[in-house]
Amino acid sequence: MDFTGKRMDVVDAGGDIDYSDFQWFQNPPERPPPAPVPEPSTYVPNPNVIEQNETFIFALGAAPNVLYARFKQYGELGVLAWCSEFSEMIDHVKQLGFEGNMFVNTRAQALRTCEEILQLKLEIKMQIIVMYLSSQIARLRKFLDGEKNFEDYPIVDFPVDTRQYT
C-alpha cells in the first residue's frame, strides 16, 4: 500500500532514451529587431509657464529694492513684513520648481537676489529679524542649490555676552 499519494505509472525512472545523437541548439530563435530610437523632441514650454517665469524674474529682480524701500519707510518692522511676503514668493517659486517649470535663468536670478539681499546695509538691531531674514534666504538657497554651502550670512550680534553664563 502506497501512502505518499504519488502515482508510480507516471514517474520516469530514466535510462530508456539515448540522447547521444541529438544536436542541441542548432536552430536558435530569431531575435526581434531593436526598437527604433526616438528622436529627442525639443521642449516647447507652455505660454503660461513662460509668463510665470518672466514674472518671477521681474519680482526677484525687484526684491532687494523693495526690501530697502520698506526698511527706509517702516524700519525694522518693514523688513519683518517684507520677509513674510518673501516667504510667500519662495513658496510659489518652489511650487514652480516642483512642477518642473522653472527655467535656468529664473533659478539664477533667485540666487543672485539672495546675494544682493545679504549685501544690503540694513541697520537692524532686532536680531530675531536678522535671523528670520537669513532663514528665508537659506530656505530658498537650499531649494535652488542644496549641495552648496553658503557662508555669506550676517553674523548674529546679540547684546548679551553668552560666555559669562557658561
XYZ file of C-alpha atoms in Angstrom:
166
model
C 0.000 0.000 0.000
C 1.388 3.413 -1.055
C 0.836 6.224 1.485
C 2.644 9.002 -0.415
C -0.180 9.679 -2.829
C 2.112 9.575 -5.865
C 1.224 7.657 -8.953
C 4.008 5.287 -9.890
C 2.961 4.882 -13.544
C 3.928 8.483 -14.462
C 7.343 8.550 -12.801
C 10.236 8.460 -15.275
C 12.997 6.283 -13.939
C 15.272 7.259 -16.835
C 17.754 5.149 -18.743
C 15.499 4.270 -21.689
C 16.151 7.225 -24.049
C 19.517 7.797 -25.684
C 20.230 11.496 -26.450
C 23.766 10.982 -27.825
C 22.821 11.633 -31.488
C 20.642 14.644 -30.737
C 22.060 18.011 -31.825
C 21.240 20.663 -29.296
C 20.656 24.383 -30.081
C 21.012 24.111 -33.845
C 18.087 26.407 -34.645
C 18.156 29.403 -32.270
C 15.011 31.525 -32.233
C 15.100 34.710 -34.263
C 15.705 37.861 -32.301
C 13.321 40.729 -32.853
C 14.876 43.810 -34.448
C 15.890 46.517 -31.945
C 13.316 49.170 -31.268
C 13.951 52.389 -33.159
C 15.481 55.147 -31.070
C 13.005 58.011 -30.840
C 14.201 61.414 -31.909
C 14.688 63.735 -28.931
C 11.905 66.246 -29.077
C 12.538 69.895 -28.438
C 10.734 71.119 -25.331
C 8.413 73.972 -26.110
C 7.055 75.385 -22.856
C 3.501 76.474 -22.422
C 2.987 80.264 -22.744
C 1.683 80.318 -19.168
C 4.958 78.783 -17.959
C 6.956 81.402 -19.849
C 4.832 84.165 -18.343
C 5.219 82.732 -14.827
C 8.992 82.589 -15.163
C 9.178 86.129 -16.510
C 7.015 87.331 -13.629
C 9.259 85.628 -11.085
C 12.382 87.021 -12.716
C 10.922 90.516 -12.505
C 9.762 90.067 -8.891
C 13.059 88.542 -7.792
C 14.986 91.309 -9.511
C 12.963 93.961 -7.687
C 13.035 92.211 -4.298
C 16.217 93.868 -2.903
C 14.932 97.330 -3.869
C 11.541 96.658 -2.320
C 13.203 95.419 0.865
C 15.367 98.520 1.085
C 12.346 100.780 0.457
C 10.386 99.008 3.191
C 13.316 99.398 5.575
C 13.586 103.116 4.812
C 9.840 103.615 5.129
C 8.948 101.434 8.126
C 12.256 100.457 9.684
C 12.804 97.016 11.121
C 9.108 96.170 11.113
C 9.057 96.848 7.378
C 11.789 94.236 6.971
C 9.743 91.798 9.053
C 6.646 92.384 6.909
C 8.688 92.056 3.730
C 10.079 88.714 4.980
C 6.534 87.405 5.216
C 5.828 88.426 1.626
C 9.175 86.974 0.533
C 8.237 83.706 2.219
C 5.087 83.514 0.099
C 7.114 84.169 -3.035
C 9.561 81.412 -2.029
C 6.639 79.007 -1.676
C 5.466 79.865 -5.196
C 8.981 79.560 -6.624
C 9.311 76.148 -5.002
C 5.954 75.093 -6.428
C 7.116 76.201 -9.877
C 10.245 74.103 -9.437
C 8.375 71.031 -8.194
C 6.134 71.200 -11.253
C 9.274 71.148 -13.420
C 8.557 74.526 -14.958
C 11.432 76.600 -13.557
C 13.818 77.950 -16.140
C 17.554 78.187 -15.549
C 17.500 81.987 -15.727
C 14.766 82.086 -13.053
C 16.964 79.990 -10.777
C 19.999 82.171 -11.483
C 18.003 85.334 -10.737
C 16.767 83.859 -7.450
C 20.319 83.032 -6.340
C 21.523 86.487 -7.403
C 18.646 88.066 -5.439
C 19.709 86.194 -2.296
C 23.245 87.547 -2.656
C 22.010 91.088 -3.246
C 19.719 90.998 -0.210
C 22.549 89.870 2.032
C 24.794 92.639 0.674
C 22.306 95.358 1.647
C 23.492 97.546 4.507
C 20.471 97.437 6.774
C 20.964 98.574 10.359
C 18.729 96.007 12.034
C 19.115 95.913 15.794
C 16.450 93.282 16.480
C 18.450 90.118 15.867
C 15.353 87.956 15.552
C 14.532 89.827 12.326
C 18.066 89.227 11.018
C 17.669 85.541 11.843
C 14.253 85.387 10.156
C 15.527 87.122 7.017
C 18.559 84.811 6.903
C 16.366 81.737 7.352
C 14.141 82.758 4.443
C 17.162 83.251 2.213
C 18.623 79.941 3.396
C 15.330 78.199 2.621
C 15.335 79.492 -0.952
C 19.015 78.699 -1.434
C 18.582 75.195 -0.049
C 15.873 74.545 -2.610
C 17.794 76.034 -5.539
C 21.287 74.738 -4.743
C 21.192 72.220 -1.907
C 24.762 70.995 -2.325
C 26.494 74.331 -1.960
C 27.356 75.649 1.485
C 26.845 79.409 1.669
C 28.942 81.385 4.154
C 27.802 84.952 3.484
C 25.057 85.184 6.102
C 25.223 88.057 8.597
C 26.727 87.269 11.963
C 24.152 87.489 14.695
C 25.224 90.063 17.250
C 23.355 89.585 20.482
C 23.909 92.365 23.030
C 24.498 89.886 25.839
C 27.837 88.109 26.118
C 26.902 84.441 26.421
C 30.330 83.449 27.738
C 29.599 84.947 31.131
C 26.751 82.438 31.620
C 28.685 79.303 30.748
